[in-house]
Amino acid sequence: MIKVHLKIQRYNPEKDSKPYFKDYAVECEPTDRVLDALLAIKGTLDGSLTLRKSCGHGVCGSDGMRINGRNMLACKVLIKNVSQPIVVEPLKGFKIVKDLVVDMKQFFEKYVAVKPYLINQETSPEKERLQSQKQQERFEDTTKCILCACCTTACPSFWSDPNYAGPASIVQAHRFIFDSRDQGGEERLNLLNQKEGVWRCRTIFNCVEACPRDINITKAIGEIKKDLLFKKI
Ligand code: SF4
Ligand code: F3S
Ligand code: FES
């Protein structure tokens, strides 16, 4: 076991006038995750520390936060791989609910707006709607999104314009626009062709660096831009 030092941003809007940092030290294994250290603090030192987590294994996307200045999932970062003190802050650009928990309402409204489900008016076939391997590969990368918001909250275009659809919702739109079984592509492309759609992306690449699922987000956004330019929807 080693002593691990953390500097955590705290903020309770019901009693604090502004966020502040608090220092903690807990015993952990170097192979523990930052999430383990946060839970150890909550369980043994300060029960008021508030954070969101669920699966603990990089699947649910609920523990996205800034760790040493970079957006990450706390359950995927090993303590031995980050320098100390480990500075932990909430995702940037969202309203803070308390400590490390941010308000995801607008994020999920943007997700719903791109219609993240299969649209197909034809009568359902008796079995599955067939698709070739090549057709599936067209959108496979964007199926991996777990809606953690690490990309959107790392994007300077989003920081300067919170109405920007943001990379996460564009990734979700891409997953269906390029699915050969889907017929709702035009609707989604029209939505993303607005001022706050894909054109707000300035190809900054922070989103790609932040994505814990290694999705090539900038490429996906570029494919939608290309579709809009050359199909002239
Ligand atoms: Fe998270 Fe990546 Fe999905 Fe963005 S694209 S929400 S970073 S999984
Ligand atoms: Fe933002 Fe990523 Fe575009 S960081 S500007 S969405 S390439
Ligand atoms: Fe589910 Fe980290 S707790 S992704």
GROMACS .gro file of C-alpha atoms and ligand atoms in nm:
model
  252
    1MET     CA    1   0.000   0.000   0.000
    2ILE     CA    2   0.112   0.358  -0.065
    3LYS     CA    3  -0.014   0.692   0.055
    4VAL     CA    4  -0.197   0.868  -0.228
    5HIS     CA    5  -0.251   1.244  -0.225
    6LEU     CA    6  -0.548   1.397  -0.400
    7LYS     CA    7  -0.665   1.754  -0.449
    8ILE     CA    8  -1.038   1.742  -0.514
    9GLN     CA    9  -1.262   2.025  -0.626
   10ARG     CA   10  -1.553   2.060  -0.381
   11TYR     CA   11  -1.867   2.264  -0.426
   12ASN     CA   12  -2.202   2.251  -0.258
   13PRO     CA   13  -2.417   2.522  -0.420
   14GLU     CA   14  -2.643   2.522  -0.114
   15LYS     CA   15  -2.367   2.658   0.110
   16ASP     CA   16  -2.052   2.747  -0.087
   17SER     CA   17  -2.021   3.073  -0.279
   18LYS     CA   18  -1.773   2.916  -0.521
   19PRO     CA   19  -1.581   2.589  -0.582
   20TYR     CA   20  -1.262   2.529  -0.382
   21PHE     CA   21  -0.999   2.254  -0.356
   22LYS     CA   22  -0.959   2.022  -0.059
   23ASP     CA   23  -0.658   1.795   0.004
   24TYR     CA   24  -0.689   1.429   0.101
   25ALA     CA   25  -0.449   1.139   0.161
   26VAL     CA   26  -0.556   0.774   0.151
   27GLU     CA   27  -0.386   0.434   0.148
   28CYS     CA   28  -0.421   0.254  -0.187
   29GLU     CA   29  -0.242   0.000  -0.403
   30PRO     CA   30  -0.058   0.152  -0.701
   31THR     CA   31  -0.274  -0.072  -0.920
   32ASP     CA   32  -0.599   0.068  -0.774
   33ARG     CA   33  -0.795   0.307  -0.992
   34VAL     CA   34  -0.854   0.675  -0.915
   35LEU     CA   35  -1.216   0.572  -0.858
   36ASP     CA   36  -1.099   0.341  -0.575
   37ALA     CA   37  -0.918   0.631  -0.410
   38LEU     CA   38  -1.227   0.853  -0.437
   39LEU     CA   39  -1.447   0.580  -0.288
   40ALA     CA   40  -1.193   0.524  -0.008
   41ILE     CA   41  -1.210   0.895   0.075
   42LYS     CA   42  -1.589   0.888   0.069
   43GLY     CA   43  -1.604   0.569   0.275
   44THR     CA   44  -1.343   0.650   0.541
   45LEU     CA   45  -1.262   1.023   0.547
   46ASP     CA   46  -1.545   1.236   0.417
   47GLY     CA   47  -1.887   1.093   0.337
   48SER     CA   48  -2.003   1.423   0.193
   49LEU     CA   49  -1.781   1.387  -0.116
   50THR     CA   50  -2.022   1.344  -0.406
   51LEU     CA   51  -1.947   1.162  -0.729
   52ARG     CA   52  -2.128   0.951  -0.984
   53LYS     CA   53  -2.028   0.595  -1.077
   54SER     CA   54  -2.193   0.268  -1.159
   55CYS     CA   55  -2.024  -0.020  -1.345
   56GLY     CA   56  -1.668   0.045  -1.227
   57HIS     CA   57  -1.535  -0.105  -1.551
   58GLY     CA   58  -1.547   0.159  -1.825
   59VAL     CA   59  -1.886   0.057  -1.959
   60CYS     CA   60  -2.157   0.285  -1.817
   61GLY     CA   61  -1.984   0.620  -1.879
   62SER     CA   62  -2.100   0.774  -1.552
   63ASP     CA   63  -1.766   0.867  -1.388
   64GLY     CA   64  -1.620   1.103  -1.646
   65MET     CA   65  -1.419   1.376  -1.470
   66ARG     CA   66  -1.105   1.587  -1.511
   67ILE     CA   67  -0.802   1.408  -1.369
   68ASN     CA   68  -0.484   1.613  -1.372
   69GLY     CA   69  -0.648   1.842  -1.625
   70ARG     CA   70  -0.764   1.576  -1.871
   71ASN     CA   71  -1.106   1.422  -1.915
   72MET     CA   72  -1.104   1.055  -1.819
   73LEU     CA   73  -1.316   0.783  -1.660
   74ALA     CA   74  -1.199   0.751  -1.298
   75CYS     CA   75  -1.252   0.374  -1.318
   76LYS     CA   76  -1.004   0.340  -1.605
   77VAL     CA   77  -0.709   0.535  -1.460
   78LEU     CA   78  -0.456   0.351  -1.247
   79ILE     CA   79  -0.302   0.545  -0.960
   80LYS     CA   80   0.049   0.436  -1.062
   81ASN     CA   81  -0.004   0.603  -1.402
   82VAL     CA   82  -0.084   0.956  -1.279
   83SER     CA   83   0.131   1.210  -1.100
   84GLN     CA   84   0.050   1.325  -0.745
   85PRO     CA   85  -0.121   1.511  -0.602
   86ILE     CA   86  -0.396   1.381  -0.827
   87VAL     CA   87  -0.609   1.684  -0.912
   88VAL     CA   88  -0.973   1.586  -0.962
   89GLU     CA   89  -1.235   1.825  -1.099
   90PRO     CA   90  -1.581   1.791  -1.252
   91LEU     CA   91  -1.626   1.794  -1.630
   92LYS     CA   92  -1.591   2.148  -1.763
   93GLY     CA   93  -1.878   2.340  -1.924
   94PHE     CA   94  -2.172   2.182  -1.738
   95LYS     CA   95  -2.344   2.321  -1.430
   96ILE     CA   96  -2.212   2.158  -1.112
   97VAL     CA   97  -2.481   1.979  -0.912
   98LYS     CA   98  -2.240   1.898  -0.628
   99ASP     CA   99  -1.864   1.830  -0.615
  100LEU     CA  100  -1.787   1.599  -0.910
  101VAL     CA  101  -2.147   1.555  -1.025
  102VAL     CA  102  -2.254   1.773  -1.317
  103ASP     CA  103  -2.595   1.837  -1.469
  104MET     CA  104  -2.622   1.620  -1.783
  105LYS     CA  105  -2.974   1.736  -1.882
  106GLN     CA  106  -2.875   1.943  -2.187
  107PHE     CA  107  -2.624   1.680  -2.294
  108PHE     CA  108  -2.897   1.416  -2.309
  109GLU     CA  109  -3.143   1.655  -2.478
  110LYS     CA  110  -2.891   1.695  -2.759
  111TYR     CA  111  -2.853   1.318  -2.773
  112VAL     CA  112  -3.231   1.269  -2.805
  113ALA     CA  113  -3.249   1.545  -3.070
  114VAL     CA  114  -3.043   1.343  -3.322
  115LYS     CA  115  -3.294   1.053  -3.300
  116PRO     CA  116  -3.052   0.786  -3.177
  117TYR     CA  117  -3.259   0.489  -3.291
  118LEU     CA  118  -3.329   0.302  -3.613
  119ILE     CA  119  -3.581   0.474  -3.840
  120ASN     CA  120  -3.725   0.250  -4.108
  121GLN     CA  121  -4.084   0.272  -4.234
  122GLU     CA  122  -4.078  -0.056  -4.427
  123THR     CA  123  -4.258  -0.360  -4.291
  124SER     CA  124  -4.023  -0.551  -4.066
  125PRO     CA  125  -3.878  -0.862  -4.229
  126GLU     CA  126  -3.954  -1.201  -4.078
  127LYS     CA  127  -3.596  -1.229  -3.953
  128GLU     CA  128  -3.326  -0.961  -3.922
  129ARG     CA  129  -3.258  -0.677  -4.169
  130LEU     CA  130  -2.952  -0.808  -4.349
  131GLN     CA  131  -2.637  -0.606  -4.385
  132SER     CA  132  -2.297  -0.691  -4.534
  133GLN     CA  133  -1.981  -0.679  -4.324
  134LYS     CA  134  -1.865  -0.380  -4.529
  135GLN     CA  135  -2.190  -0.193  -4.462
  136GLN     CA  136  -2.156  -0.263  -4.090
  137GLU     CA  137  -1.794  -0.147  -4.083
  138ARG     CA  138  -1.910   0.193  -4.212
  139PHE     CA  139  -2.048   0.287  -3.868
  140GLU     CA  140  -1.890   0.030  -3.635
  141ASP     CA  141  -1.657   0.281  -3.466
  142THR     CA  142  -1.940   0.509  -3.354
  143THR     CA  143  -2.139   0.219  -3.200
  144LYS     CA  144  -1.881   0.213  -2.919
  145CYS     CA  145  -1.996   0.539  -2.755
  146ILE     CA  146  -2.097   0.511  -2.388
  147LEU     CA  147  -2.224   0.871  -2.355
  148CYS     CA  148  -1.968   0.969  -2.093
  149ALA     CA  149  -1.949   1.331  -2.222
  150CYS     CA  150  -1.568   1.335  -2.197
  151CYS     CA  151  -1.549   1.450  -2.560
  152THR     CA  152  -1.805   1.730  -2.552
  153THR     CA  153  -1.668   1.877  -2.230
  154ALA     CA  154  -1.313   1.875  -2.370
  155CYS     CA  155  -1.416   2.071  -2.680
  156PRO     CA  156  -1.327   2.444  -2.687
  157SER     CA  157  -1.605   2.505  -2.941
  158PHE     CA  158  -1.851   2.374  -2.681
  159TRP     CA  159  -1.693   2.578  -2.400
  160SER     CA  160  -1.742   2.895  -2.604
  161ASP     CA  161  -2.088   2.799  -2.732
  162PRO     CA  162  -2.289   2.565  -2.506
  163ASN     CA  163  -2.558   2.543  -2.776
  164TYR     CA  164  -2.318   2.355  -3.007
  165ALA     CA  165  -2.457   2.003  -3.059
  166GLY     CA  166  -2.118   1.870  -2.948
  167PRO     CA  167  -1.914   1.570  -3.057
  168ALA     CA  168  -2.106   1.311  -2.853
  169SER     CA  169  -2.441   1.377  -3.019
  170ILE     CA  170  -2.274   1.392  -3.362
  171VAL     CA  171  -2.115   1.052  -3.293
  172GLN     CA  172  -2.461   0.916  -3.211
  173ALA     CA  173  -2.606   1.065  -3.530
  174HIS     CA  174  -2.319   0.916  -3.733
  175ARG     CA  175  -2.397   0.570  -3.595
  176PHE     CA  176  -2.740   0.581  -3.767
  177ILE     CA  177  -2.676   0.808  -4.069
  178PHE     CA  178  -2.429   0.556  -4.210
  179ASP     CA  179  -2.632   0.247  -4.120
  180SER     CA  180  -2.764   0.098  -4.447
  181ARG     CA  181  -3.083  -0.018  -4.269
  182ASP     CA  182  -3.177   0.330  -4.152
  183GLN     CA  183  -3.394   0.581  -4.340
  184GLY     CA  184  -3.370   0.880  -4.106
  185GLY     CA  185  -3.036   1.010  -4.231
  186GLU     CA  186  -3.179   1.315  -4.407
  187GLU     CA  187  -3.361   1.435  -4.093
  188ARG     CA  188  -3.044   1.404  -3.888
  189LEU     CA  189  -2.828   1.568  -4.154
  190ASN     CA  190  -3.068   1.863  -4.174
  191LEU     CA  191  -3.039   1.907  -3.799
  192LEU     CA  192  -2.659   1.891  -3.808
  193ASN     CA  193  -2.646   2.136  -4.101
  194GLN     CA  194  -2.760   2.418  -3.868
  195LYS     CA  195  -2.537   2.688  -3.718
  196GLU     CA  196  -2.496   2.486  -3.397
  197GLY     CA  197  -2.442   2.159  -3.582
  198VAL     CA  198  -2.128   2.009  -3.736
  199TRP     CA  199  -2.003   2.342  -3.874
  200ARG     CA  200  -1.933   2.460  -3.518
  201CYS     CA  201  -1.660   2.193  -3.505
  202ARG     CA  202  -1.323   2.352  -3.580
  203THR     CA  203  -1.134   2.022  -3.604
  204ILE     CA  204  -0.955   2.076  -3.274
  205PHE     CA  205  -0.919   1.699  -3.195
  206ASN     CA  206  -0.951   1.738  -2.813
  207CYS     CA  207  -1.254   1.508  -2.836
  208VAL     CA  208  -1.049   1.225  -2.987
  209GLU     CA  209  -0.786   1.256  -2.716
  210ALA     CA  210  -1.053   1.249  -2.443
  211CYS     CA  211  -1.260   0.956  -2.569
  212PRO     CA  212  -1.214   0.650  -2.343
  213ARG     CA  213  -1.349   0.429  -2.622
  214ASP     CA  214  -1.088   0.546  -2.875
  215ILE     CA  215  -1.353   0.654  -3.123
  216ASN     CA  216  -1.216   0.862  -3.408
  217ILE     CA  217  -1.467   1.137  -3.345
  218THR     CA  218  -1.312   1.402  -3.567
  219LYS     CA  219  -1.318   1.157  -3.860
  220ALA     CA  220  -1.687   1.083  -3.793
  221ILE     CA  221  -1.768   1.456  -3.786
  222GLY     CA  222  -1.568   1.502  -4.107
  223GLU     CA  223  -1.768   1.226  -4.279
  224ILE     CA  224  -2.092   1.403  -4.193
  225LYS     CA  225  -1.956   1.738  -4.317
  226LYS     CA  226  -1.851   1.568  -4.640
  227ASP     CA  227  -2.193   1.412  -4.681
  228LEU     CA  228  -2.359   1.751  -4.632
  229LEU     CA  229  -2.126   1.921  -4.881
  230PHE     CA  230  -2.137   1.664  -5.157
  231LYS     CA  231  -2.490   1.532  -5.127
  232LYS     CA  232  -2.615   1.892  -5.091
  233ILE     CA  233  -2.896   1.806  -4.851
  234SF4    FE1  234  -1.765   0.938  -2.436
  234SF4    FE2  235  -1.632   0.882  -2.663
  234SF4    FE3  236  -1.899   0.874  -2.657
  234SF4    FE4  237  -1.776   1.105  -2.643
  234SF4     S1  238  -1.774   0.965  -2.816
  234SF4     S2  239  -1.947   1.044  -2.516
  234SF4     S3  240  -1.595   1.055  -2.525
  234SF4     S4  241  -1.757   0.743  -2.545
  235F3S    FE1  242  -1.440   2.004  -3.078
  235F3S    FE2  243  -1.353   1.770  -3.151
  235F3S    FE3  244  -1.440   1.939  -3.331
  235F3S     S1  245  -1.265   1.898  -2.994
  235F3S     S2  246  -1.391   2.134  -3.245
  235F3S     S3  247  -1.561   1.848  -3.174
  235F3S     S4  248  -1.271   1.800  -3.352
  236FES    FE1  249  -1.896   0.298  -1.533
  236FES    FE2  250  -1.662   0.419  -1.490
  236FES     S1  251  -1.810   0.358  -1.344
  236FES     S2  252  -1.759   0.379  -1.678
   0.00000   0.00000   0.00000
